[in-house]
């Protein structure tokens, strides 16, 4: 039908309307990467301010805004989207599918995230950013003046809806779209972690959705949820936030676990050690992740019984996590290890993440947490797990899957410089912060007095931040060089083991000419060992059904973006704000209506337009 | 067979809503979505339970709740669940007219429920129980209002479905759409049963 000719249209239009998981993955990567740079810049400003005692580079409310936006941006607008970039780019290929279950919703999820992120960041130009921390505790958040917190609530609400949609999409994709023979216990570990992470998204994000509604109602419509003088209770916000928030940290780290598992196994030329234990540990971590939220609230005064239960539950998570650590080490053990950049990041990840886990268990000891809480010790902990864990994992994934996503391999020499500067910079930045915390330096303060002995370690920490900046710049430089000078590589540049390496480069629009037949774990490796050059097909070459592109997701998200503005200025904007709300929500509803009204059966790529036979990765 | 083709009694599959991969995906995806919705309402219920005795400047729950009216609303909504079950039974047997008839009754019942709810809210506001009169008021209108919003959305959805497919038979393309609506409607009903118990009955006993 009409879409078969989409290629003739302008390429901007193609990007706005695409429902192809490969392109949506690239969109996620570019926008997530962009927000990562913004968040990184904010981090650098924070570190410059803290470089020496009583500094006046960035103080007071502006410091609070930069700090809040750093955390919020990194979690919601950088880490989550880059994870979704990999899920889009890799999961359908790893399970031998031609697309995700809901290509239209996939696009909608991306555009909601994108417009939500833009809305939040526009606050910088419209009277000031949110300033109550990424956790937005009430009543600080309900009483914060200006519109910053309104941007926070509405921007994240819109972005969060996109995330939820993405989560459901990947759950259904993984359950329903696996190629013949791809049983659950043959799925690559990255797909497994994407699966569990999607499940966590499904059950954690709706809590946050409600939290944001309550906060918005308190701020915009004068509700009293968190206003103690009217019978409200600010502790409810903390519960809701952390019922979402702790699963969220596992939403972030599980896909990194998956990436590390793929990379370590490929570059050790070995099957992942203890595959089924790895799967079980992933499921268990996901499950336990919902039962520990109150470890963020030990000092609230929930009582010794509640604190003990949550302390023990928290410590229990260290067990499945430890299982994973050992399995990675045993995978490397005796393997033919290749220290590619991806593998360097993976190997760097292992001890770094262990350190974050150890401080986690320390924090989980409730009585001791009265000392650590809200100090730099906590800052050190979560940066070890998020930067030392997640971000190193994301870098490993980028270097590993770049050839799959873009057809070219990132430069390995620059890559190694990238790794060492970032890795050393990371430890330089965050290791001293453990001790700063133990010495009593509180988090989120914009300065510290002279004469407390905090100066030198803060200085080292700032130097480390500059090293990480160099590492990031090298990475950006690497991307530019690669696209300018790099050569196309084969479809299987790493001697891969899983299905995403079984197809030609660049990946055809329809992914697999013939759906592959999966005969075991590490499906491609099994065929290689059997002396086959490519996968055994599960079907003859035939017509391929594909979904139609659509502009509706973009317009729908734009509608909610406009409505978001209306709500933000509801109390100050008068009639104009009301118009924005009505028009914006109207656009959203009309798009939903159109989606329901217009029959959309997709189209077929006909057999005569396809290659005669599947040539595998080396087409 | 083309998914847009009208099904006949001869080629009618056992479960037309799950006969295609798209149908299967929608079916599963919608169940998962309802799982997320459960968390959404659970959070609202939790918040409500935490604040249900914090009346602030407003009247107490036991003073204002009007059980007879709420009971009527409950009966209406439960009946609408029953009619949507009849619609699904008709769908499974390719009886399009009967299915659309039952869905139309479902729509009418949904709209009457909404009418009663709006009337109830107006009544409460006159009694001084408002969104801003205290934490209880905020929690009450948010929880019950979210449910009402779901009913409203369901009515809009169902109207679109009925108008769009008027004069069309069942196909592999539209059967999942009808079926998912019925799932949604049951979910909204079940939530109401909890609201009736947790908000109204519990509110009456104090
Ligand atoms: C062995 C596993 C872990 C344990 C036992 C653990 C334990 C804890 C505890 C008890 C706290 C609260 C400290 C306080 O506020 O006083 C905390 C904070 C935090 N953890 Fe972990 N954690 C673990 C793994 C992780 C992972 C994997 C991540 C993310 C990828 C993470 C991210 C965070 C964040 C972001 C905070 C601070 C939140 C804030 O207050 O802003 N943790 N952790
Ligand atoms: Cu936690």
mmCIF file of N, CA and C and ligand atoms in Angstrom, chain A residues 75 133-135 137 241-242 245-246 248-254 256-257 285 292-299 310-311 313-319 321-322 353-354 356-366 368-375 377-379 381-387 389-390 443-444, ligand 1:
data_model
loop_
_atom_site.group_PDB
_atom_site.id
_atom_site.type_symbol
_atom_site.label_atom_id
_atom_site.label_comp_id
_atom_site.label_asym_id
_atom_site.label_seq_id
_atom_site.Cartn_x
_atom_site.Cartn_y
_atom_site.Cartn_z
ATOM 1 N N UNK A 75 18.455 10.108 35.255
ATOM 2 C CA UNK A 75 17.638 8.908 35.459
ATOM 3 C C UNK A 75 16.584 8.768 34.365
ATOM 4 N N UNK A 133 15.128 18.554 44.310
ATOM 5 C CA UNK A 133 15.792 17.254 44.225
ATOM 6 C C UNK A 133 15.030 16.328 43.298
ATOM 7 N N UNK A 134 15.718 15.284 42.799
ATOM 8 C CA UNK A 134 15.015 14.404 41.853
ATOM 9 C C UNK A 134 13.909 13.633 42.543
ATOM 10 N N UNK A 135 13.949 13.566 43.904
ATOM 11 C CA UNK A 135 12.932 12.850 44.653
ATOM 12 C C UNK A 135 11.725 13.713 44.990
ATOM 13 N N UNK A 137 10.578 15.577 47.383
ATOM 14 C CA UNK A 137 9.860 15.337 48.633
ATOM 15 C C UNK A 137 8.911 16.485 48.951
ATOM 16 N N UNK A 241 6.762 7.479 46.042
ATOM 17 C CA UNK A 241 7.959 7.696 45.231
ATOM 18 C C UNK A 241 8.888 6.495 45.292
ATOM 19 N N UNK A 242 9.084 5.926 46.471
ATOM 20 C CA UNK A 242 10.064 4.825 46.566
ATOM 21 C C UNK A 242 9.478 3.484 46.172
ATOM 22 N N UNK A 245 10.476 4.053 43.105
ATOM 23 C CA UNK A 245 11.892 4.408 42.978
ATOM 24 C C UNK A 245 12.840 3.249 43.141
ATOM 25 N N UNK A 246 12.573 2.358 44.099
ATOM 26 C CA UNK A 246 13.520 1.264 44.195
ATOM 27 C C UNK A 246 13.421 0.312 43.008
ATOM 28 N N UNK A 248 12.725 1.125 40.191
ATOM 29 C CA UNK A 248 13.368 1.893 39.121
ATOM 30 C C UNK A 248 14.874 1.641 39.073
ATOM 31 N N UNK A 249 15.533 1.565 40.224
ATOM 32 C CA UNK A 249 16.981 1.353 40.150
ATOM 33 C C UNK A 249 17.292 -0.034 39.570
ATOM 34 N N UNK A 250 16.386 -0.996 39.776
ATOM 35 C CA UNK A 250 16.609 -2.305 39.144
ATOM 36 C C UNK A 250 16.188 -2.299 37.682
ATOM 37 N N UNK A 251 15.213 -1.449 37.359
ATOM 38 C CA UNK A 251 14.882 -1.260 35.942
ATOM 39 C C UNK A 251 16.148 -0.794 35.218
ATOM 40 N N UNK A 252 16.912 0.054 35.881
ATOM 41 C CA UNK A 252 18.127 0.571 35.260
ATOM 42 C C UNK A 252 19.232 -0.472 35.209
ATOM 43 N N UNK A 253 19.422 -1.205 36.281
ATOM 44 C CA UNK A 253 20.637 -2.020 36.338
ATOM 45 C C UNK A 253 20.463 -3.363 35.637
ATOM 46 N N UNK A 254 19.251 -3.926 35.615
ATOM 47 C CA UNK A 254 19.106 -5.253 35.013
ATOM 48 C C UNK A 254 19.557 -5.287 33.550
ATOM 49 N N UNK A 256 21.766 -3.549 32.179
ATOM 50 C CA UNK A 256 23.236 -3.510 32.182
ATOM 51 C C UNK A 256 23.780 -4.895 32.493
ATOM 52 N N UNK A 257 23.145 -5.598 33.440
ATOM 53 C CA UNK A 257 23.556 -6.985 33.711
ATOM 54 C C UNK A 257 23.486 -7.814 32.420
ATOM 55 N N UNK A 285 15.828 -10.934 41.590
ATOM 56 C CA UNK A 285 16.131 -9.530 41.863
ATOM 57 C C UNK A 285 14.924 -8.671 41.522
ATOM 58 N N UNK A 292 11.506 -3.609 49.072
ATOM 59 C CA UNK A 292 12.577 -3.012 49.868
ATOM 60 C C UNK A 292 12.510 -1.491 49.900
ATOM 61 N N UNK A 293 11.416 -0.906 49.361
ATOM 62 C CA UNK A 293 11.436 0.537 49.155
ATOM 63 C C UNK A 293 11.703 1.340 50.426
ATOM 64 N N UNK A 294 11.262 0.817 51.590
ATOM 65 C CA UNK A 294 11.384 1.626 52.802
ATOM 66 C C UNK A 294 12.828 1.757 53.278
ATOM 67 N N UNK A 295 13.792 1.086 52.609
ATOM 68 C CA UNK A 295 15.179 1.327 53.036
ATOM 69 C C UNK A 295 15.620 2.751 52.685
ATOM 70 N N UNK A 296 14.823 3.434 51.897
ATOM 71 C CA UNK A 296 15.109 4.854 51.659
ATOM 72 C C UNK A 296 14.502 5.726 52.755
ATOM 73 N N UNK A 297 13.744 5.093 53.645
ATOM 74 C CA UNK A 297 12.987 5.857 54.637
ATOM 75 C C UNK A 297 13.291 5.393 56.055
ATOM 76 N N UNK A 298 14.483 4.793 56.259
ATOM 77 C CA UNK A 298 14.822 4.296 57.591
ATOM 78 C C UNK A 298 14.724 5.389 58.648
ATOM 79 N N UNK A 299 15.082 6.622 58.284
ATOM 80 C CA UNK A 299 15.133 7.684 59.295
ATOM 81 C C UNK A 299 13.801 8.413 59.436
ATOM 82 N N UNK A 310 12.573 -4.411 56.394
ATOM 83 C CA UNK A 310 13.087 -3.858 55.146
ATOM 84 C C UNK A 310 14.605 -3.987 55.057
ATOM 85 N N UNK A 311 15.284 -3.949 56.203
ATOM 86 C CA UNK A 311 16.735 -4.116 56.178
ATOM 87 C C UNK A 311 17.093 -5.518 55.701
ATOM 88 N N UNK A 313 15.206 -7.667 54.011
ATOM 89 C CA UNK A 313 14.828 -7.865 52.612
ATOM 90 C C UNK A 313 15.861 -7.239 51.682
ATOM 91 N N UNK A 314 16.345 -6.057 52.055
ATOM 92 C CA UNK A 314 17.324 -5.376 51.217
ATOM 93 C C UNK A 314 18.610 -6.181 51.110
ATOM 94 N N UNK A 315 19.068 -6.653 52.266
ATOM 95 C CA UNK A 315 20.318 -7.416 52.242
ATOM 96 C C UNK A 315 20.170 -8.678 51.398
ATOM 97 N N UNK A 316 18.949 -9.244 51.401
ATOM 98 C CA UNK A 316 18.730 -10.482 50.642
ATOM 99 C C UNK A 316 19.019 -10.279 49.157
ATOM 100 N N UNK A 317 18.812 -9.083 48.655
ATOM 101 C CA UNK A 317 19.047 -8.855 47.222
ATOM 102 C C UNK A 317 20.519 -9.047 46.876
ATOM 103 N N UNK A 318 21.374 -8.861 47.857
ATOM 104 C CA UNK A 318 22.802 -9.026 47.571
ATOM 105 C C UNK A 318 23.112 -10.466 47.161
ATOM 106 N N UNK A 319 22.244 -11.426 47.540
ATOM 107 C CA UNK A 319 22.549 -12.831 47.226
ATOM 108 C C UNK A 319 22.429 -13.111 45.725
ATOM 109 N N UNK A 321 22.468 -11.022 43.418
ATOM 110 C CA UNK A 321 23.442 -10.164 42.749
ATOM 111 C C UNK A 321 24.821 -10.801 42.803
ATOM 112 N N UNK A 322 25.164 -11.367 43.955
ATOM 113 C CA UNK A 322 26.451 -12.047 44.090
ATOM 114 C C UNK A 322 26.557 -13.232 43.135
ATOM 115 N N UNK A 353 31.019 -2.502 40.281
ATOM 116 C CA UNK A 353 29.666 -2.738 40.755
ATOM 117 C C UNK A 353 29.670 -3.447 42.106
ATOM 118 N N UNK A 354 30.636 -4.325 42.310
ATOM 119 C CA UNK A 354 30.726 -4.999 43.611
ATOM 120 C C UNK A 354 30.881 -3.967 44.721
ATOM 121 N N UNK A 356 29.816 -0.926 44.763
ATOM 122 C CA UNK A 356 28.510 -0.293 44.986
ATOM 123 C C UNK A 356 27.583 -1.204 45.772
ATOM 124 N N UNK A 357 27.675 -2.503 45.508
ATOM 125 C CA UNK A 357 26.838 -3.444 46.241
ATOM 126 C C UNK A 357 27.220 -3.511 47.702
ATOM 127 N N UNK A 358 28.522 -3.461 47.960
ATOM 128 C CA UNK A 358 28.978 -3.537 49.349
ATOM 129 C C UNK A 358 28.482 -2.327 50.133
ATOM 130 N N UNK A 359 28.599 -1.133 49.554
ATOM 131 C CA UNK A 359 28.079 0.028 50.298
ATOM 132 C C UNK A 359 26.567 -0.066 50.424
ATOM 133 N N UNK A 360 25.911 -0.699 49.440
ATOM 134 C CA UNK A 360 24.467 -0.894 49.547
ATOM 135 C C UNK A 360 24.110 -1.708 50.771
ATOM 136 N N UNK A 361 24.839 -2.798 50.986
ATOM 137 C CA UNK A 361 24.558 -3.632 52.153
ATOM 138 C C UNK A 361 24.873 -2.864 53.434
ATOM 139 N N UNK A 362 25.919 -2.037 53.381
ATOM 140 C CA UNK A 362 26.198 -1.209 54.565
ATOM 141 C C UNK A 362 25.013 -0.287 54.860
ATOM 142 N N UNK A 363 24.489 0.344 53.798
ATOM 143 C CA UNK A 363 23.364 1.262 53.990
ATOM 144 C C UNK A 363 22.121 0.534 54.479
ATOM 145 N N UNK A 364 22.025 -0.743 54.109
ATOM 146 C CA UNK A 364 20.828 -1.492 54.465
ATOM 147 C C UNK A 364 20.773 -1.811 55.953
ATOM 148 N N UNK A 365 21.888 -1.665 56.650
ATOM 149 C CA UNK A 365 21.864 -1.861 58.097
ATOM 150 C C UNK A 365 21.211 -0.632 58.723
ATOM 151 N N UNK A 366 19.952 -0.771 59.080
ATOM 152 C CA UNK A 366 19.147 0.398 59.444
ATOM 153 C C UNK A 366 19.777 1.302 60.513
ATOM 154 N N UNK A 368 22.883 1.778 61.275
ATOM 155 C CA UNK A 368 24.037 2.483 60.707
ATOM 156 C C UNK A 368 23.581 3.548 59.719
ATOM 157 N N UNK A 369 22.450 3.296 59.064
ATOM 158 C CA UNK A 369 21.981 4.250 58.066
ATOM 159 C C UNK A 369 21.613 5.596 58.681
ATOM 160 N N UNK A 370 21.318 5.609 59.986
ATOM 161 C CA UNK A 370 21.060 6.914 60.617
ATOM 162 C C UNK A 370 22.281 7.815 60.481
ATOM 163 N N UNK A 371 23.450 7.162 60.393
ATOM 164 C CA UNK A 371 24.673 7.941 60.207
ATOM 165 C C UNK A 371 24.897 8.286 58.733
ATOM 166 N N UNK A 372 24.669 7.305 57.853
ATOM 167 C CA UNK A 372 24.980 7.523 56.431
ATOM 168 C C UNK A 372 23.951 8.386 55.719
ATOM 169 N N UNK A 373 22.700 8.296 56.185
ATOM 170 C CA UNK A 373 21.602 8.849 55.403
ATOM 171 C C UNK A 373 21.813 10.320 55.060
ATOM 172 N N UNK A 374 21.462 10.652 53.825
ATOM 173 C CA UNK A 374 21.577 12.030 53.334
ATOM 174 C C UNK A 374 22.983 12.598 53.466
ATOM 175 N N UNK A 375 23.984 11.719 53.475
ATOM 176 C CA UNK A 375 25.361 12.195 53.452
ATOM 177 C C UNK A 375 25.982 11.820 52.108
ATOM 178 N N UNK A 377 28.029 9.691 51.596
ATOM 179 C CA UNK A 377 28.206 8.242 51.487
ATOM 180 C C UNK A 377 27.146 7.655 50.558
ATOM 181 N N UNK A 378 25.911 8.152 50.694
ATOM 182 C CA UNK A 378 24.833 7.682 49.819
ATOM 183 C C UNK A 378 25.117 8.109 48.377
ATOM 184 N N UNK A 379 25.626 9.321 48.220
ATOM 185 C CA UNK A 379 25.961 9.793 46.873
ATOM 186 C C UNK A 379 27.004 8.867 46.249
ATOM 187 N N UNK A 381 27.548 5.702 47.050
ATOM 188 C CA UNK A 381 26.895 4.411 46.776
ATOM 189 C C UNK A 381 26.164 4.429 45.442
ATOM 190 N N UNK A 382 25.273 5.390 45.285
ATOM 191 C CA UNK A 382 24.439 5.230 44.084
ATOM 192 C C UNK A 382 25.175 5.619 42.824
ATOM 193 N N UNK A 383 26.243 6.394 42.944
ATOM 194 C CA UNK A 383 27.019 6.597 41.724
ATOM 195 C C UNK A 383 27.853 5.369 41.373
ATOM 196 N N UNK A 384 28.284 4.631 42.393
ATOM 197 C CA UNK A 384 28.985 3.376 42.067
ATOM 198 C C UNK A 384 28.072 2.403 41.339
ATOM 199 N N UNK A 385 26.829 2.319 41.766
ATOM 200 C CA UNK A 385 25.946 1.376 41.069
ATOM 201 C C UNK A 385 25.413 1.944 39.756
ATOM 202 N N UNK A 386 25.174 3.242 39.708
ATOM 203 C CA UNK A 386 24.569 3.778 38.480
ATOM 204 C C UNK A 386 25.630 4.122 37.436
ATOM 205 N N UNK A 387 26.683 4.804 37.831
ATOM 206 C CA UNK A 387 27.720 5.118 36.836
ATOM 207 C C UNK A 387 28.658 3.922 36.675
ATOM 208 N N UNK A 389 28.076 0.960 37.463
ATOM 209 C CA UNK A 389 27.316 -0.185 36.984
ATOM 210 C C UNK A 389 26.674 0.116 35.650
ATOM 211 N N UNK A 390 25.592 0.876 35.709
ATOM 212 C CA UNK A 390 24.813 1.088 34.499
ATOM 213 C C UNK A 390 25.600 1.754 33.375
ATOM 214 N N UNK A 443 24.656 15.647 51.736
ATOM 215 C CA UNK A 443 24.418 15.790 50.301
ATOM 216 C C UNK A 443 23.528 17.000 50.053
ATOM 217 N N UNK A 444 23.533 17.472 48.826
ATOM 218 C CA UNK A 444 22.639 18.535 48.341
ATOM 219 C C UNK A 444 22.904 19.910 48.939
HETATM 220 C C1 LIG C 1 23.141 -4.857 46.713
HETATM 221 C C2 LIG C 1 22.292 -4.042 46.228
HETATM 222 C C3 LIG C 1 21.853 -2.709 46.856
HETATM 223 C C4 LIG C 1 21.579 -2.391 48.143
HETATM 224 C C5 LIG C 1 21.650 -3.335 49.316
HETATM 225 C C6 LIG C 1 21.208 -0.998 48.184
HETATM 226 C C7 LIG C 1 20.834 -0.289 49.324
HETATM 227 C C8 LIG C 1 20.527 1.062 49.363
HETATM 228 C C9 LIG C 1 20.051 1.783 50.507
HETATM 229 C C10 LIG C 1 19.806 1.164 51.870
HETATM 230 C C11 LIG C 1 19.863 3.081 50.156
HETATM 231 C C12 LIG C 1 19.334 4.221 51.041
HETATM 232 C C13 LIG C 1 20.429 4.985 51.659
HETATM 233 C C14 LIG C 1 19.964 6.235 52.342
HETATM 234 O O1 LIG C 1 19.270 7.064 51.717
HETATM 235 O O2 LIG C 1 20.313 6.422 53.514
HETATM 236 C C15 LIG C 1 20.213 3.188 48.792
HETATM 237 C C16 LIG C 1 20.162 4.361 48.063
HETATM 238 C C17 LIG C 1 20.231 4.406 46.675
HETATM 239 N N1 LIG C 1 20.526 3.353 45.846
HETATM 240 FE FE1 LIG C 1 21.003 1.463 46.421
HETATM 241 N N2 LIG C 1 21.276 -0.482 46.942
HETATM 242 C C18 LIG C 1 21.657 -1.505 46.103
HETATM 243 C C19 LIG C 1 21.821 -1.428 44.740
HETATM 244 C C20 LIG C 1 21.510 -0.322 43.988
HETATM 245 C C21 LIG C 1 21.459 -0.297 42.540
HETATM 246 C C22 LIG C 1 21.742 -1.484 41.652
HETATM 247 C C23 LIG C 1 21.124 0.966 42.201
HETATM 248 C C24 LIG C 1 20.942 1.571 40.831
HETATM 249 C C25 LIG C 1 21.327 1.115 39.714
HETATM 250 C C26 LIG C 1 20.956 1.738 43.404
HETATM 251 C C27 LIG C 1 20.618 3.076 43.423
HETATM 252 C C28 LIG C 1 20.410 3.805 44.554
HETATM 253 C C29 LIG C 1 20.042 5.202 44.558
HETATM 254 C C30 LIG C 1 19.793 6.081 43.329
HETATM 255 C C31 LIG C 1 19.958 5.590 45.882
HETATM 256 C C32 LIG C 1 19.724 6.990 46.429
HETATM 257 C C33 LIG C 1 18.408 7.528 46.216
HETATM 258 C C34 LIG C 1 18.315 8.948 46.740
HETATM 259 O O3 LIG C 1 18.145 9.121 47.951
HETATM 260 O O4 LIG C 1 18.393 9.886 45.942
HETATM 261 N N3 LIG C 1 21.202 0.936 44.472
HETATM 262 N N4 LIG C 1 20.614 1.944 48.316
#
